[in-house]
Amino acid sequence: MANVLVFAEHHKGKFPKSTLIALQAGKEAASKLGGSCIATVLGSGVDAAANEISGYGASKVIAVDDAALANYLADAYAVTLEQLIKANDVSLLVATSTAVGKDLLPRVAARLGVSMATDVVAINADGTFKRPMYAGNALATVSLDGPVKVISVRGTAFDAAQPGGQAPVEKFSVSLDAAAKQMQFVSFNEIKSDRPQLTEARIVVSGGRGLKSGENFTTYLEPLVDALGAAMGASRAAVDAGFVPNDLQVGQTGKVVAPELYFAVGISGAIQHLAGMKDSKVIVAINKDPEAPIFNVADYGLVADLFKAVPELTEEVKKLKG
Amino acid sequence: MKTLVTVKRVPDPETTIRVKPDGSGIVTDNVKYVINPFDEIAIEEALRIKEKLSGEVILVSIGAKVVTEQLRTGLAMGADRAVLILCEQELDSLAVARVLAKLIENEKPELVLMGKQAIDDDSNQAGQMLAALLGWPQATFASKVELAADQKSVQVTREVDGGLETVGFALPGIITADLRLNEPRYASLPGIMKARKKEIKEVAIADLGADVTPRLKVLKLEPPAKKQAGKKFETVQALVDSLHTEAKVI
């Protein structure tokens, strides 16, 4: 096979863990299917970022520096990746299923006239891929025809690439016409938090409709979240009810997480929520309804009124941490 | 504003999906079908735009004759007319985008609203692919859509990792709806009565002349690995002891 190209997403020069996961998946694909694993960094003033990612085991890093790439925009980024793929004999494009990955890769695939597999969880040696469908109720083996295969990988299914090696960094000049610059970046309103990122945290504590209000998230859930040094999540029902922002949603239509420890507090366990957290290593459910479906996937269940149990749990955790 | 909204027929999200023993597909007996929930949000947004600025809302779906049921529901919500592209085979996202691109060449909408993903195959691709094929700008995962006073351009707020991003572009363009864009209305009784008389134009897929060769093939389906039942506790103390000494996670 020809080469693997990994889209190395960065946020103002910083690489989230999801980028190292894409790189690991790219390296795995290259070792199973042949070819070299090339990483590419797009942006404006990306020399430092390209140097940083060159230390994670890719065979080559290609930096694309252009003022039009200063902020992520689907049209200019898709044209750039298309040109990179054609210039570097690429037969597999890989990114992680982040908001950017999900927005960008289908646009690149369609420009190339090829199909794509979303949320890949395994790369098989015969060139097929595994991906979940129907909210994780089915695991599909899929094949992609065409000169280039495009896949987004699920962040929970691959490890992060470890530091090692020093790849050469090349520069690539992209040619972007007016058709590739129709979109304008207006603003980014960052949700600031001192807590770990939901998709990167070792422990996640999620609340559901059982919390009854946004204030109760603050009063009851947040002290537990902070005592554990965890990230906070929520079920779709809690987001729908307006208790918390959508950014916190864990599930089929939100974020997919697989931390070492996952707390589901006041969450009944709808199919669409389970799709986003059932691969967590240890799942704890706290719910007053002993019949709640969340108990079917929980390793440890506590049948209790969360408004009594959660403050008590918070105190116990604080005691343990001394 | 002439707005086109795509509608996909999918299993009800509350249905538990089971894989057929031979792995060839899912068990469809007794499965209830609905409009893909994100497509409902897209329909609602198109209706709100029409109510504010006037214009037309056209629904389009690809599938067998049974999809008429979902289109009728969308018409009862308030859409003006619908196009059903008749097709018996499963299409991958690229084929769907190619078929829609052909229809859009004929219909010439100023705005295309879609759901961000269908909850059956969970691909999250068709909108982005359609935008690429048409050479149009795209705004996926929309939580807010603001049309300019002259209706020539739009600013869209998008739900992205770590915050909200706003992008702008001149129309025509593609917007895909995320959960919080709006809360879709229910069809009213007069709406349902009126919908019976609205047009659902049927088009044979072959007549559009799009290349629908499947390039993504689903070779087999497997059920997910089963989990063993866990332990249940009565007290917080017992739970914490187990998490600390047995699971060693806190």
XYZ file of C-alpha atoms in Angstrom:
572
model
C 0.000 0.000 0.000
C 1.014 3.564 -0.531
C 1.307 5.980 2.383
C -0.844 6.783 5.380
C -1.539 10.460 6.068
C -2.526 11.497 9.596
C -4.251 14.835 10.046
C -2.588 16.203 13.205
C -5.236 18.490 14.689
C -3.930 21.184 17.006
C -5.451 24.042 18.926
C -3.215 27.119 18.691
C -0.143 24.915 18.409
C -1.105 22.507 21.198
C -1.931 18.885 20.418
C -4.835 17.277 22.277
C -4.489 13.601 23.206
C -6.863 12.791 20.326
C -4.124 13.754 17.851
C -1.663 11.286 19.396
C -4.412 8.662 19.123
C -4.837 9.378 15.400
C -1.069 9.106 14.993
C -1.005 5.754 16.774
C -3.835 4.465 14.546
C -1.936 5.732 11.485
C 1.240 3.958 12.559
C -0.725 0.770 13.213
C -2.335 0.994 9.751
C 1.043 1.514 8.073
C 2.577 -1.473 9.869
C -0.389 -3.728 8.981
C -1.070 -2.525 5.456
C 2.344 -1.211 4.334
C 3.597 2.271 3.460
C 4.919 5.070 5.649
C 2.999 7.059 8.226
C 3.144 10.777 7.440
C 1.691 13.378 9.796
C 0.569 16.793 8.593
C 0.105 20.009 10.537
C -1.968 22.801 8.982
C -2.137 26.395 10.176
C -0.399 29.726 10.200
C 2.973 29.744 11.984
C 3.100 26.012 12.691
C 6.879 25.383 12.770
C 6.999 24.718 16.510
C 3.957 22.447 16.391
C 5.375 20.499 13.438
C 8.653 20.032 15.319
C 6.823 18.806 18.388
C 4.751 16.191 16.541
C 7.867 14.991 14.682
C 8.974 13.382 17.940
C 6.137 10.828 18.065
C 7.217 8.175 15.579
C 5.892 9.345 12.207
C 8.238 8.786 9.272
C 7.805 12.363 8.084
C 5.940 15.506 9.097
C 4.584 17.925 6.518
C 3.913 21.474 7.700
C 1.476 23.552 5.660
C 1.739 27.218 6.542
C -0.768 29.622 5.040
C -2.604 32.650 6.406
C -5.874 31.171 5.114
C -5.350 28.177 7.425
C -4.931 30.266 10.598
C -8.336 29.099 11.880
C -9.887 25.754 11.044
C -12.371 26.125 8.177
C -13.749 23.101 6.327
C -13.397 24.456 2.795
C -9.724 25.539 2.883
C -8.624 22.569 5.019
C -10.338 20.044 2.735
C -8.659 21.456 -0.385
C -5.296 21.391 1.409
C -5.648 17.741 2.431
C -6.756 16.811 -1.083
C -3.592 18.416 -2.523
C -1.398 16.714 0.108
C -2.945 13.309 -0.652
C -2.306 13.688 -4.377
C 1.271 14.932 -3.909
C 2.335 12.223 -1.438
C 0.967 8.982 -2.887
C -1.468 8.629 0.033
C -3.921 5.718 0.088
C -5.265 6.109 3.642
C -6.252 9.323 5.433
C -6.697 9.123 9.211
C -7.978 11.557 11.852
C -9.721 11.126 15.181
C -13.510 11.639 15.368
C -13.261 15.010 17.075
C -15.553 17.880 16.086
C -12.941 18.918 13.513
C -12.289 15.376 12.276
C -16.008 14.719 11.812
C -16.511 18.000 9.969
C -13.471 17.739 7.714
C -12.931 14.149 6.593
C -16.226 13.569 4.736
C -15.580 16.752 2.760
C -12.133 15.491 1.743
C -13.503 12.035 0.861
C -16.238 13.468 -1.381
C -13.730 15.725 -3.150
C -11.713 12.595 -3.915
C -14.864 10.703 -4.981
C -14.431 8.033 -2.306
C -16.465 6.807 0.662
C -15.394 6.926 4.267
C -15.734 4.930 7.487
C -16.607 6.910 10.638
C -15.587 5.996 14.191
C -13.315 3.075 13.301
C -12.440 0.961 16.361
C -10.181 -1.623 14.659
C -7.964 -1.720 11.566
C -7.800 -5.264 10.183
C -4.787 -6.710 8.372
C -6.944 -7.472 5.295
C -7.664 -3.747 4.872
C -11.188 -3.872 6.327
C -12.288 -1.852 9.346
C -14.571 -2.343 12.321
C -16.988 0.366 13.371
C -20.051 0.570 15.626
C -23.527 1.221 14.192
C -26.973 1.609 15.760
C -25.657 3.332 18.891
C -23.151 0.547 19.459
C -25.771 -2.226 19.305
C -23.976 -3.646 16.276
C -20.312 -3.843 15.358
C -19.847 -3.757 11.589
C -16.936 -4.970 9.475
C -16.736 -2.664 6.458
C -14.625 -2.376 3.322
C -13.856 0.775 1.357
C -13.284 0.701 -2.415
C -11.332 3.320 -4.306
C -7.789 4.625 -4.619
C -7.894 6.405 -1.250
C -9.545 5.179 1.932
C -10.679 7.767 4.493
C -11.301 6.819 8.138
C -11.962 8.644 11.368
C -10.965 6.644 14.427
C -12.732 6.554 17.764
C -10.575 8.114 20.458
C -11.325 5.380 22.992
C -10.223 2.515 20.719
C -6.526 3.299 20.257
C -3.692 4.261 22.618
C -1.879 7.576 22.300
C 1.409 7.534 20.364
C 4.423 7.666 22.699
C 7.374 10.035 22.229
C 10.169 8.506 20.163
C 12.226 9.141 17.032
C 12.772 12.374 15.200
C 11.079 12.640 11.845
C 12.175 15.127 9.189
C 9.855 18.113 8.773
C 9.020 19.196 5.224
C 7.094 22.220 4.057
C 4.260 22.125 1.557
C 2.795 25.143 -0.261
C -0.907 24.885 -0.794
C -2.690 26.726 -3.545
C -6.050 28.022 -2.372
C -8.329 29.835 -4.825
C -11.437 31.873 -3.981
C -13.643 28.750 -4.110
C -11.591 27.283 -1.258
C -12.020 30.415 0.849
C -15.789 30.911 0.948
C -16.086 30.421 4.694
C -15.055 32.977 7.292
C -14.113 32.374 10.886
C -16.074 34.786 13.097
C -15.351 33.828 16.705
C -14.632 31.080 19.199
C -16.318 31.216 22.560
C -14.260 28.894 24.737
C -15.907 27.176 27.679
C -13.195 27.616 30.293
C -12.756 24.955 32.921
C -10.029 23.963 35.359
C -11.217 20.378 35.180
C -9.708 17.754 32.874
C -11.131 17.364 29.342
C -14.047 14.962 29.200
C -12.440 12.723 26.571
C -9.056 12.672 28.293
C -9.933 12.335 31.985
C -9.073 9.260 34.089
C -12.356 9.665 35.988
C -15.659 10.995 34.643
C -18.710 11.820 36.765
C -21.899 12.292 34.742
C -25.289 13.478 35.903
C -28.692 12.840 34.407
C -32.258 13.956 34.641
C -32.354 12.576 38.194
C -30.454 15.673 39.339
C -33.592 17.694 38.536
C -31.912 21.074 37.877
C -28.755 22.859 36.810
C -28.365 24.199 40.375
C -28.260 20.641 41.677
C -25.378 19.875 39.315
C -23.515 22.683 41.092
C -24.639 21.799 44.621
C -24.452 18.017 44.527
C -22.399 16.777 41.585
C -19.576 19.300 41.270
C -18.150 18.717 44.795
C -17.851 14.999 43.969
C -16.321 15.787 40.569
C -13.688 17.991 42.211
C -13.012 15.642 45.131
C -12.160 12.954 42.563
C -10.256 15.328 40.261
C -12.656 14.142 37.567
C -14.224 15.594 34.430
C -17.952 16.307 34.490
C -20.358 14.845 31.939
C -24.095 14.619 31.450
C -26.754 12.542 29.767
C -28.655 13.836 26.767
C -31.749 14.104 28.963
C -29.923 16.544 31.265
C -28.729 18.567 28.270
C -32.209 18.527 26.697
C -33.662 19.806 29.962
C -31.173 22.699 29.874
C -29.356 21.740 33.113
C -25.890 21.853 31.503
C -24.307 22.780 28.139
C -24.247 20.273 25.256
C -20.446 20.277 25.439
C -20.802 17.920 28.426
C -23.031 15.410 26.657
C -21.823 11.812 26.771
C -23.540 9.476 24.314
C -24.226 8.431 20.740
C -24.783 12.024 19.688
C -22.313 13.581 22.114
C -18.860 12.567 23.266
C -17.629 8.990 23.556
C -15.536 8.350 26.659
C -13.802 5.311 28.143
C -12.152 6.420 31.398
C -10.809 4.112 34.106
C -13.747 5.045 36.297
C -17.159 6.329 35.223
C -19.907 7.460 37.601
C -23.478 7.611 36.235
C -25.498 9.609 38.750
C -29.263 9.842 38.301
C -28.959 8.464 34.768
C -31.490 5.829 33.738
C -29.256 4.370 31.026
C -30.963 5.090 27.687
C -29.383 3.278 24.723
C -28.001 6.497 23.384
C -26.157 7.281 26.654
C -24.722 3.764 26.978
C -23.244 4.164 23.473
C -20.983 6.896 24.820
C -19.637 5.274 28.006
C -20.063 1.506 28.102
C -16.399 0.868 27.252
C -15.310 2.568 30.489
C -13.160 0.202 32.585
C -15.171 0.492 35.817
C -18.731 1.808 35.758
C -20.518 2.922 38.923
C -24.247 3.677 38.805
C -26.169 5.571 41.468
C -29.920 5.493 40.943
C -32.941 5.147 43.178
C -34.723 2.886 40.673
C -33.311 -0.656 41.042
C -34.779 -1.536 37.620
C -32.941 1.265 35.761
C -31.135 -0.160 32.691
C -27.915 1.569 33.745
C -27.455 -1.242 36.301
C -27.130 -3.737 33.408
C -23.817 -2.196 32.379
C -22.607 -1.064 35.828
C -19.843 -2.971 37.586
C -20.884 -1.403 40.877
C -24.385 -0.205 41.575
C -25.778 1.799 44.458
C -29.551 1.847 44.744
C -30.083 5.066 46.648
C -31.443 8.600 46.600
C -28.633 10.533 44.976
C -29.334 13.664 47.021
C -28.325 11.713 50.151
C -25.740 9.374 48.624
C -23.681 11.859 46.613
C -22.733 14.204 49.516
C -21.875 11.146 51.610
C -19.772 9.741 48.779
C -18.001 13.081 48.403
C -17.066 13.029 52.108
C -15.784 9.439 51.873
C -13.646 10.292 48.844
C -12.203 13.325 50.657
C -11.338 11.113 53.653
C -9.562 8.604 51.405
C -7.546 11.338 49.756
C -6.660 12.664 53.194
C -35.872 31.742 1.344
C -36.157 28.448 -0.510
C -34.983 25.764 1.881
C -34.478 22.077 1.227
C -34.503 19.705 4.200
C -33.383 16.078 4.039
C -35.374 13.420 5.901
C -34.204 9.892 6.710
C -36.417 7.072 7.949
C -34.664 5.362 10.880
C -35.591 2.912 13.656
C -37.104 4.662 16.685
C -34.176 5.587 18.976
C -35.980 3.932 21.896
C -35.983 0.579 20.061
C -33.417 -1.983 21.135
C -31.630 -3.076 17.984
C -30.586 -6.715 17.654
C -28.234 -8.212 15.086
C -29.547 -11.144 12.994
C -27.869 -14.450 13.944
C -26.203 -14.708 10.507
C -24.756 -11.193 10.797
C -26.366 -10.013 7.555
C -28.256 -7.139 9.125
C -30.504 -6.161 12.008
C -33.801 -7.708 13.064
C -36.494 -5.429 11.644
C -39.623 -7.236 12.892
C -41.674 -5.047 15.215
C -39.294 -2.130 14.768
C -41.070 1.212 14.684
C -39.684 3.811 12.279
C -39.506 7.564 12.752
C -37.937 10.643 11.180
C -34.274 10.769 12.186
C -34.391 13.027 15.306
C -31.756 15.450 13.977
C -33.710 15.781 10.705
C -36.746 16.832 12.748
C -34.651 19.622 14.235
C -33.601 20.626 10.696
C -37.268 20.729 9.584
C -38.159 22.893 12.584
C -35.374 25.363 11.785
C -36.513 25.617 8.155
C -40.081 26.278 9.306
C -38.919 29.015 11.678
C -36.958 30.671 8.871
C -40.007 30.504 6.607
C -42.283 31.945 9.311
C -39.897 34.859 9.749
C -38.961 35.570 6.140
C -41.533 33.679 4.029
C -40.446 31.275 1.319
C -40.747 27.559 0.781
C -39.727 24.430 2.700
C -39.175 21.330 0.569
C -38.526 17.933 2.114
C -36.532 15.272 0.330
C -35.956 11.643 1.188
C -34.400 8.642 -0.507
C -35.865 5.197 0.033
C -38.750 2.833 -0.566
C -42.406 3.865 -0.819
C -42.864 3.405 2.968
C -40.843 6.585 3.534
C -44.017 8.436 2.475
C -45.060 8.000 6.118
C -42.154 10.110 7.432
C -42.534 12.709 4.662
C -46.230 13.024 5.539
C -45.226 13.706 9.163
C -42.836 16.427 8.028
C -45.523 17.967 5.838
C -47.888 17.904 8.842
C -45.286 19.892 10.809
C -45.657 22.568 8.125
C -43.356 21.867 5.171
C -44.827 22.845 1.787
C -44.060 19.858 -0.407
C -41.863 16.795 -0.602
C -39.804 14.797 -3.065
C -39.350 11.049 -2.570
C -36.490 9.567 -4.551
C -37.487 5.934 -4.913
C -34.665 3.512 -4.247
C -34.711 -0.056 -2.916
C -30.969 -0.544 -2.346
C -28.889 0.636 0.624
C -26.800 3.671 -0.313
C -23.575 4.793 1.313
C -23.151 8.447 2.304
C -21.293 9.374 -0.898
C -24.091 7.926 -3.062
C -26.676 9.803 -0.968
C -24.735 13.039 -1.447
C -24.439 12.435 -5.201
C -28.188 11.853 -5.549
C -28.988 14.942 -3.467
C -26.534 17.031 -5.510
C -28.439 16.129 -8.690
C -31.768 17.042 -7.130
C -30.349 20.340 -5.887
C -29.220 21.211 -9.417
C -32.903 21.019 -10.393
C -34.499 22.549 -7.297
C -31.910 25.300 -6.739
C -32.569 25.951 -3.020
C -30.737 28.809 -1.306
C -30.230 26.806 1.860
C -30.013 23.080 2.629
C -30.708 21.987 6.207
C -29.862 18.459 7.335
C -29.488 16.489 10.564
C -25.884 16.206 11.775
C -26.083 12.420 11.720
C -28.557 9.615 11.174
C -28.949 7.556 14.295
C -28.936 4.212 12.432
C -25.566 4.122 10.677
C -24.126 6.988 12.787
C -21.940 8.053 9.853
C -22.161 11.841 10.164
C -21.016 12.354 6.553
C -23.804 13.190 4.091
C -23.982 16.962 4.737
C -20.243 17.493 4.478
C -20.055 15.332 1.334
C -22.939 17.170 -0.302
C -21.271 20.517 0.424
C -18.044 19.226 -1.155
C -19.779 17.971 -4.309
C -21.642 21.259 -4.783
C -18.586 23.341 -3.867
C -20.693 25.036 -1.185
C -19.664 26.168 2.301
C -20.825 24.052 5.250
C -21.642 24.543 8.908
C -22.095 21.283 10.785
C -23.306 20.809 14.401
C -25.290 24.070 14.340
C -26.770 25.414 17.569
C -27.763 28.832 16.192
C -28.504 30.077 12.668
C -28.629 33.821 11.964
C -29.513 34.953 8.466
C -28.393 38.404 7.374
C -31.137 40.988 6.790
C -30.635 40.754 3.018
C -30.897 36.922 3.224
C -27.716 36.612 1.192
C -25.456 35.296 3.934
C -25.584 33.475 7.239
C -23.703 33.190 10.529
C -23.848 29.824 12.219
C -22.799 28.973 15.768
C -21.404 25.451 15.970
C -21.020 23.030 18.886
C -17.332 22.089 18.770
C -14.859 20.611 21.268
C -14.291 23.012 24.143
C -16.763 25.706 23.148
C -18.890 27.382 20.517
C -17.492 28.471 17.184
C -19.173 30.916 14.833
C -18.553 30.842 11.087
C -20.065 32.917 8.301
C -20.582 32.493 4.577
C -22.574 33.678 1.576
C -25.495 31.476 0.523
C -26.164 28.935 -0.878
C -24.757 26.674 1.809
C -25.326 23.545 3.898
C -26.142 23.579 7.601
C -26.442 20.437 9.743
C -28.457 20.589 12.955
C -27.211 19.667 16.411
C -29.367 18.898 19.412
C -29.793 22.377 20.841
C -30.653 24.270 17.662
C -34.345 24.178 18.570
C -37.111 22.017 19.965
C -39.158 20.558 17.092
C -42.917 21.138 17.154
C -45.487 18.381 17.085
C -47.784 18.196 14.083
C -51.138 19.808 14.902
C -54.447 18.236 13.896
C -55.126 20.909 11.234
C -51.502 20.368 10.114
C -52.147 16.653 9.683
C -55.350 17.365 7.711
C -53.566 19.831 5.427
C -50.629 17.459 4.892
C -52.919 14.928 3.225
C -53.363 17.295 0.293
C -49.729 18.338 -0.041
C -47.654 17.046 -2.911
C -45.162 14.196 -2.513
C -43.471 13.952 -5.875
C -41.936 10.576 -6.619
C -38.774 10.391 -8.688
C -37.072 7.184 -9.803
C -33.463 7.273 -8.628
C -32.223 6.234 -12.081
C -33.805 9.357 -13.596
C -31.429 11.595 -11.638
C -28.397 9.988 -13.273
C -26.160 9.931 -10.186
C -23.442 7.320 -9.704
C -24.687 5.283 -6.739
C -22.140 2.451 -6.841
C -21.572 1.454 -3.196
C -17.968 2.086 -2.189
C -18.463 1.403 1.499
C -19.675 -2.169 1.969
C -20.931 -3.552 5.257
C -19.557 -7.105 5.152
C -21.057 -8.331 8.408
C -22.560 -7.240 11.711
C -21.795 -8.642 15.136
C -23.533 -7.987 18.433
C -21.363 -6.104 20.936
C -19.540 -8.070 23.646
C -21.819 -8.881 26.581
C -21.026 -7.536 30.025
C -21.257 -9.543 33.215
C -23.721 -8.351 35.798
C -22.088 -6.203 38.463
C -22.455 -5.928 42.218
C -25.136 -3.877 43.923
C -24.647 -2.120 47.234
C -26.960 -0.677 49.853
C -24.588 1.782 51.463
C -22.118 4.384 50.261
C -19.497 2.951 52.642
C -19.677 -0.509 51.017
C -19.403 1.027 47.542
C -16.389 3.150 48.468
C -14.662 0.166 50.136
C -15.038 -1.906 46.960
C -13.851 0.897 44.681
C -10.831 1.418 46.920
C -9.738 -2.090 47.853
C -11.112 -4.289 45.042
C -11.236 -2.164 41.878
C -8.419 0.094 43.190
C -9.700 3.054 41.188
C -9.985 5.603 44.005
